[in-house]
Amino acid sequence: LDVGQYSLKAIKLQCAGDGVEILAVDLVEHETILAQAEAEAPAMIKKAIATFLSRNDLRDSQVVVSVPGQQTLTRFTKMPPVEAKKIPDMVKYEAGQQIPFDMDEVVWDYQVFTGADSPDVEVGIFAIRKELIRNHLAHFTNQGIEPIIVQTSPMASYNAARYECTPEQGKATILLDMGALATDLIIFEGNRIWSRPVPIGGNRFTEALVAAFKISFAKAEKLKRTAASSKYARQVFQAMRPVFADLVSEVQRSIGFYSSTHRETHITRVL
């Protein structure tokens, strides 16, 4: 279950031999984007979950929920080559330096990335404030849903991509997952991953249309969705062009940073 700014999305899976089978997919759109109606957001989320429950039976299902990437803190750091037993203490110290909150206020963990041909040890530190996770889970538990796993959206996207395609050695993939407010940018190669939230999402494109055509947000959103088949397609895409340019600039900046710290990497595709 993924409650986003624009809608609730759900996918029902079950094991099928060595693979996974999709049994059902559901989507419940909010009346408006949550960020535009902050005071009503909890009620809108409650309504979306209630609608979802009214048309889906969860009695025999285990529930996994995601939290948005922009609500989580992700840091990547390289460690000096040391004995494996020393890594946890070094990571704990590093986490204390990198996480800008009292460590009692956050839930955090880490993942060690090592390459078969490299002595380098890279560590990803992942954290979220306990208050945020409590508030997020309350939307579900208040309606009788007890999630067994909570996962950040970028890691869920990464797991899905890794399941679908085995990365080639020395070749990296960029995964872009665009939401309404932000885009999760993930680079992965081999067993290594790097990610950052890009503060550009679908709303920025809609806002560009609002400004260009002097129309309401709702009309601009509809125009954006039907742009490809609209008789005004050229004008619509022209109005959105500066946002595309900003997005490309952010992607290039991320590639530049990643390449400067992983010089042997060749990014070969974008999903």
Tab-separated table of C-alpha atoms in Angstrom:
chain	number	residue	atom	x	y	z
A	1	LEU	CA	0.000	0.000	0.000
A	2	ASP	CA	1.415	3.378	-1.015
A	3	VAL	CA	-0.411	6.544	0.012
A	4	GLY	CA	0.941	9.340	-2.157
A	5	GLN	CA	0.081	12.994	-2.610
A	6	TYR	CA	-2.331	12.281	-5.437
A	7	SER	CA	-3.651	8.806	-4.719
A	8	LEU	CA	-3.506	5.552	-2.820
A	9	LYS	CA	-1.908	2.769	-4.862
A	10	ALA	CA	-2.026	-0.919	-3.986
A	11	ILE	CA	-0.735	-4.129	-5.492
A	12	LYS	CA	-1.529	-7.664	-4.342
A	13	LEU	CA	1.178	-10.281	-4.885
A	14	GLN	CA	1.705	-13.935	-4.201
A	15	CYS	CA	4.571	-16.354	-4.771
A	16	ALA	CA	4.290	-18.447	-7.945
A	17	GLY	CA	7.074	-21.007	-8.140
A	18	ASP	CA	10.334	-19.076	-8.331
A	19	GLY	CA	8.536	-15.905	-9.349
A	20	VAL	CA	5.844	-13.508	-8.207
A	21	GLU	CA	2.285	-13.269	-9.503
A	22	ILE	CA	0.196	-10.090	-9.493
A	23	LEU	CA	-3.338	-10.864	-8.297
A	24	ALA	CA	-4.825	-7.379	-8.180
A	25	VAL	CA	-4.035	-3.685	-8.543
A	26	ASP	CA	-6.069	-0.790	-7.159
A	27	LEU	CA	-5.831	2.995	-7.251
A	28	VAL	CA	-7.915	5.487	-5.255
A	29	GLU	CA	-7.425	9.131	-6.223
A	30	HIS	CA	-7.777	11.899	-3.630
A	31	GLU	CA	-10.216	14.721	-4.350
A	32	THR	CA	-7.241	17.071	-4.574
A	33	ILE	CA	-3.498	16.879	-3.998
A	34	LEU	CA	-2.745	16.564	-0.283
A	35	ALA	CA	-0.179	19.375	-0.269
A	36	GLN	CA	-2.866	21.781	-1.501
A	37	ALA	CA	-5.235	20.952	1.347
A	38	GLU	CA	-3.000	20.288	4.353
A	39	ALA	CA	-5.759	20.777	6.932
A	40	GLU	CA	-7.985	18.228	5.179
A	41	ALA	CA	-5.175	15.799	4.311
A	42	PRO	CA	-5.753	13.353	7.233
A	43	ALA	CA	-9.464	13.129	6.392
A	44	MET	CA	-8.683	12.611	2.690
A	45	ILE	CA	-6.219	9.802	3.492
A	46	LYS	CA	-8.800	8.223	5.810
A	47	LYS	CA	-11.415	8.356	3.048
A	48	ALA	CA	-9.030	6.804	0.493
A	49	ILE	CA	-8.161	3.915	2.824
A	50	ALA	CA	-11.852	3.376	3.644
A	51	THR	CA	-12.678	3.285	-0.089
A	52	PHE	CA	-9.866	0.812	-0.675
A	53	LEU	CA	-11.076	-1.433	2.182
A	54	SER	CA	-14.649	-1.328	0.869
A	55	ARG	CA	-13.577	-3.035	-2.363
A	56	ASN	CA	-10.680	-5.244	-1.220
A	57	ASP	CA	-10.589	-8.137	1.241
A	58	LEU	CA	-7.376	-8.106	3.315
A	59	ARG	CA	-8.242	-10.974	5.673
A	60	ASP	CA	-5.736	-13.424	4.157
A	61	SER	CA	-3.107	-10.831	3.255
A	62	GLN	CA	-0.026	-9.435	4.944
A	63	VAL	CA	0.270	-5.693	4.428
A	64	VAL	CA	3.423	-3.743	3.546
A	65	VAL	CA	3.334	0.066	3.427
A	66	SER	CA	5.780	2.616	2.074
A	67	VAL	CA	6.920	6.013	3.295
A	68	PRO	CA	7.886	8.794	0.853
A	69	GLY	CA	11.563	9.168	0.036
A	70	GLN	CA	11.547	12.869	0.929
A	71	GLN	CA	10.516	12.003	4.509
A	72	THR	CA	13.566	9.811	5.002
A	73	LEU	CA	17.200	10.744	5.402
A	74	THR	CA	19.704	8.845	3.272
A	75	ARG	CA	23.469	9.285	3.476
A	76	PHE	CA	26.258	7.398	1.734
A	77	THR	CA	29.816	7.395	2.978
A	78	LYS	CA	33.022	5.537	2.194
A	79	MET	CA	34.857	3.789	5.012
A	80	PRO	CA	38.581	3.068	5.211
A	81	PRO	CA	39.437	-0.634	4.702
A	82	VAL	CA	39.016	-2.144	8.181
A	83	GLU	CA	38.128	-5.452	9.792
A	84	ALA	CA	34.445	-6.307	9.421
A	85	LYS	CA	33.931	-6.379	13.201
A	86	LYS	CA	34.913	-2.687	13.466
A	87	ILE	CA	32.371	-1.477	10.924
A	88	PRO	CA	29.285	-1.309	13.240
A	89	ASP	CA	31.039	1.038	15.712
A	90	MET	CA	32.350	3.216	12.888
A	91	VAL	CA	28.902	3.406	11.286
A	92	LYS	CA	27.279	4.296	14.599
A	93	TYR	CA	29.710	7.201	15.004
A	94	GLU	CA	29.162	8.287	11.392
A	95	ALA	CA	25.372	8.114	11.806
A	96	GLY	CA	25.623	10.399	14.833
A	97	GLN	CA	27.491	12.922	12.666
A	98	GLN	CA	25.240	12.650	9.617
A	99	ILE	CA	21.741	12.505	11.161
A	100	PRO	CA	20.649	16.058	12.159
A	101	PHE	CA	18.350	14.875	14.977
A	102	ASP	CA	18.810	13.334	18.405
A	103	MET	CA	19.419	9.624	17.803
A	104	ASP	CA	16.577	8.812	20.248
A	105	GLU	CA	14.168	10.596	17.892
A	106	VAL	CA	14.901	8.443	14.843
A	107	VAL	CA	14.695	4.874	13.599
A	108	TRP	CA	17.808	4.115	11.563
A	109	ASP	CA	19.767	1.279	10.008
A	110	TYR	CA	22.584	0.821	7.536
A	111	GLN	CA	23.693	-1.331	4.634
A	112	VAL	CA	27.302	-2.166	3.730
A	113	PHE	CA	28.210	-2.260	0.033
A	114	THR	CA	31.407	-3.958	-1.097
A	115	GLY	CA	32.680	-4.917	-4.523
A	116	ALA	CA	34.327	-8.224	-5.343
A	117	ASP	CA	37.336	-6.508	-6.937
A	118	SER	CA	37.588	-3.483	-4.657
A	119	PRO	CA	38.853	-2.992	-1.094
A	120	ASP	CA	36.509	-0.007	-0.678
A	121	VAL	CA	33.701	-0.286	1.854
A	122	GLU	CA	30.710	1.960	1.236
A	123	VAL	CA	27.891	2.364	3.745
A	124	GLY	CA	24.356	3.606	3.208
A	125	ILE	CA	22.700	5.074	6.309
A	126	PHE	CA	18.894	5.275	6.284
A	127	ALA	CA	16.835	7.089	8.922
A	128	ILE	CA	13.356	8.460	9.585
A	129	ARG	CA	11.992	10.391	12.540
A	130	LYS	CA	9.866	8.259	14.868
A	131	GLU	CA	7.161	10.948	14.942
A	132	LEU	CA	6.763	10.775	11.151
A	133	ILE	CA	6.536	6.988	11.097
A	134	ARG	CA	4.026	6.956	13.975
A	135	ASN	CA	1.794	9.492	12.233
A	136	HIS	CA	2.030	7.602	8.944
A	137	LEU	CA	1.186	4.216	10.472
A	138	ALA	CA	-1.738	5.691	12.417
A	139	HIS	CA	-3.618	6.226	9.129
A	140	PHE	CA	-3.658	2.443	8.671
A	141	THR	CA	-3.944	1.134	12.246
A	142	ASN	CA	-6.900	3.465	12.948
A	143	GLN	CA	-8.813	1.523	10.279
A	144	GLY	CA	-7.753	-1.937	11.412
A	145	ILE	CA	-4.790	-2.463	9.054
A	146	GLU	CA	-1.665	-3.766	10.823
A	147	PRO	CA	1.337	-3.467	8.483
A	148	ILE	CA	4.112	-6.050	8.963
A	149	ILE	CA	6.767	-4.102	7.018
A	150	VAL	CA	7.403	-0.411	6.448
A	151	GLN	CA	9.715	0.437	3.563
A	152	THR	CA	10.915	3.665	1.989
A	153	SER	CA	9.623	4.246	-1.546
A	154	PRO	CA	13.103	4.498	-3.134
A	155	MET	CA	14.112	1.100	-1.709
A	156	ALA	CA	10.845	-0.462	-2.900
A	157	SER	CA	11.467	0.916	-6.405
A	158	TYR	CA	15.030	-0.392	-6.293
A	159	ASN	CA	13.934	-3.873	-5.179
A	160	ALA	CA	11.373	-4.043	-7.983
A	161	ALA	CA	13.950	-2.958	-10.572
A	162	ARG	CA	16.530	-5.432	-9.292
A	163	TYR	CA	13.940	-8.214	-9.423
A	164	GLU	CA	13.139	-7.376	-13.038
A	165	CYS	CA	16.665	-6.851	-14.362
A	166	THR	CA	20.021	-8.194	-13.216
A	167	PRO	CA	22.580	-5.362	-13.316
A	168	GLU	CA	25.664	-5.912	-15.464
A	169	GLN	CA	29.095	-5.563	-13.869
A	170	GLY	CA	30.554	-2.105	-14.426
A	171	LYS	CA	27.283	-0.786	-15.859
A	172	ALA	CA	24.981	1.378	-13.765
A	173	THR	CA	21.269	2.133	-14.113
A	174	ILE	CA	19.411	5.283	-13.101
A	175	LEU	CA	15.895	4.741	-11.789
A	176	LEU	CA	13.595	7.801	-11.757
A	177	ASP	CA	10.340	7.501	-9.821
A	178	MET	CA	8.368	10.729	-10.129
A	179	GLY	CA	5.668	11.613	-7.630
A	180	ALA	CA	3.560	14.748	-7.280
A	181	LEU	CA	6.050	16.675	-5.111
A	182	ALA	CA	9.420	15.012	-5.683
A	183	THR	CA	11.287	12.474	-7.760
A	184	ASP	CA	13.287	9.611	-6.268
A	185	LEU	CA	16.565	9.312	-8.158
A	186	ILE	CA	18.327	5.983	-7.610
A	187	ILE	CA	21.572	4.795	-9.178
A	188	PHE	CA	22.419	1.122	-8.873
A	189	GLU	CA	25.159	-1.148	-10.147
A	190	GLY	CA	26.106	-4.602	-8.955
A	191	ASN	CA	25.254	-4.700	-5.246
A	192	ARG	CA	25.730	-0.957	-4.781
A	193	ILE	CA	23.013	1.685	-4.566
A	194	TRP	CA	22.965	5.479	-4.240
A	195	SER	CA	19.889	7.688	-4.047
A	196	ARG	CA	18.654	11.206	-3.457
A	197	PRO	CA	15.261	12.958	-3.604
A	198	VAL	CA	14.975	15.552	-6.388
A	199	PRO	CA	12.581	18.394	-5.409
A	200	ILE	CA	10.752	18.349	-8.753
A	201	GLY	CA	7.551	16.380	-9.242
A	202	GLY	CA	4.431	16.314	-11.371
A	203	ASN	CA	3.013	19.383	-9.606
A	204	ARG	CA	5.760	21.588	-11.053
A	205	PHE	CA	4.581	20.726	-14.574
A	206	THR	CA	0.963	21.464	-13.646
A	207	GLU	CA	1.971	24.794	-12.059
A	208	ALA	CA	3.815	25.736	-15.257
A	209	LEU	CA	0.559	25.248	-17.189
A	210	VAL	CA	-1.386	27.282	-14.606
A	211	ALA	CA	1.032	30.179	-15.120
A	212	ALA	CA	1.190	29.890	-18.917
A	213	PHE	CA	-2.526	29.558	-19.645
A	214	LYS	CA	-4.008	31.364	-16.599
A	215	ILE	CA	-6.264	28.412	-15.726
A	216	SER	CA	-7.112	26.601	-12.482
A	217	PHE	CA	-4.874	23.869	-11.083
A	218	ALA	CA	-7.554	21.220	-11.740
A	219	LYS	CA	-7.881	22.254	-15.406
A	220	ALA	CA	-4.103	22.382	-15.787
A	221	GLU	CA	-3.786	18.885	-14.296
A	222	LYS	CA	-6.319	17.550	-16.812
A	223	LEU	CA	-4.515	19.335	-19.643
A	224	LYS	CA	-1.203	17.796	-18.550
A	225	ARG	CA	-2.659	14.300	-18.463
A	226	THR	CA	-4.161	14.581	-21.940
A	227	ALA	CA	-1.283	16.581	-23.464
A	228	ALA	CA	-0.208	13.868	-25.895
A	229	SER	CA	-3.620	13.768	-27.603
A	230	SER	CA	-4.493	17.457	-27.213
A	231	LYS	CA	-4.768	19.732	-30.255
A	232	TYR	CA	-2.710	22.181	-28.170
A	233	ALA	CA	0.030	19.617	-27.521
A	234	ARG	CA	2.798	21.841	-28.913
A	235	GLN	CA	1.861	24.789	-26.684
A	236	VAL	CA	1.440	22.523	-23.639
A	237	PHE	CA	4.875	20.948	-24.011
A	238	GLN	CA	6.426	24.349	-24.741
A	239	ALA	CA	4.990	25.662	-21.442
A	240	MET	CA	6.406	22.676	-19.549
A	241	ARG	CA	9.801	22.876	-21.217
A	242	PRO	CA	11.546	24.887	-18.435
A	243	VAL	CA	10.524	22.250	-15.870
A	244	PHE	CA	11.926	19.476	-18.057
A	245	ALA	CA	15.150	21.490	-18.287
A	246	ASP	CA	15.311	21.798	-14.483
A	247	LEU	CA	14.713	18.064	-14.087
A	248	VAL	CA	17.431	17.176	-16.609
A	249	SER	CA	19.810	19.583	-14.832
A	250	GLU	CA	19.165	17.848	-11.490
A	251	VAL	CA	19.716	14.414	-13.061
A	252	GLN	CA	22.972	15.580	-14.658
A	253	ARG	CA	24.117	17.067	-11.347
A	254	SER	CA	23.455	13.745	-9.615
A	255	ILE	CA	25.316	11.825	-12.321
A	256	GLY	CA	28.253	14.224	-11.961
A	257	PHE	CA	28.424	13.761	-8.201
A	258	TYR	CA	28.111	9.980	-8.382
A	259	SER	CA	30.692	9.697	-11.165
A	260	SER	CA	33.171	11.815	-9.209
A	261	THR	CA	33.084	9.309	-6.329
A	262	HIS	CA	32.759	6.162	-8.481
A	263	ARG	CA	35.127	6.833	-11.361
A	264	GLU	CA	34.972	3.305	-12.741
A	265	THR	CA	31.208	3.531	-13.275
A	266	HIS	CA	29.480	3.760	-16.663
A	267	ILE	CA	25.804	4.751	-16.518
A	268	THR	CA	24.165	2.997	-19.446
A	269	ARG	CA	20.394	3.369	-19.041
A	270	VAL	CA	17.578	5.234	-17.359
A	271	LEU	CA	14.353	3.587	-16.224
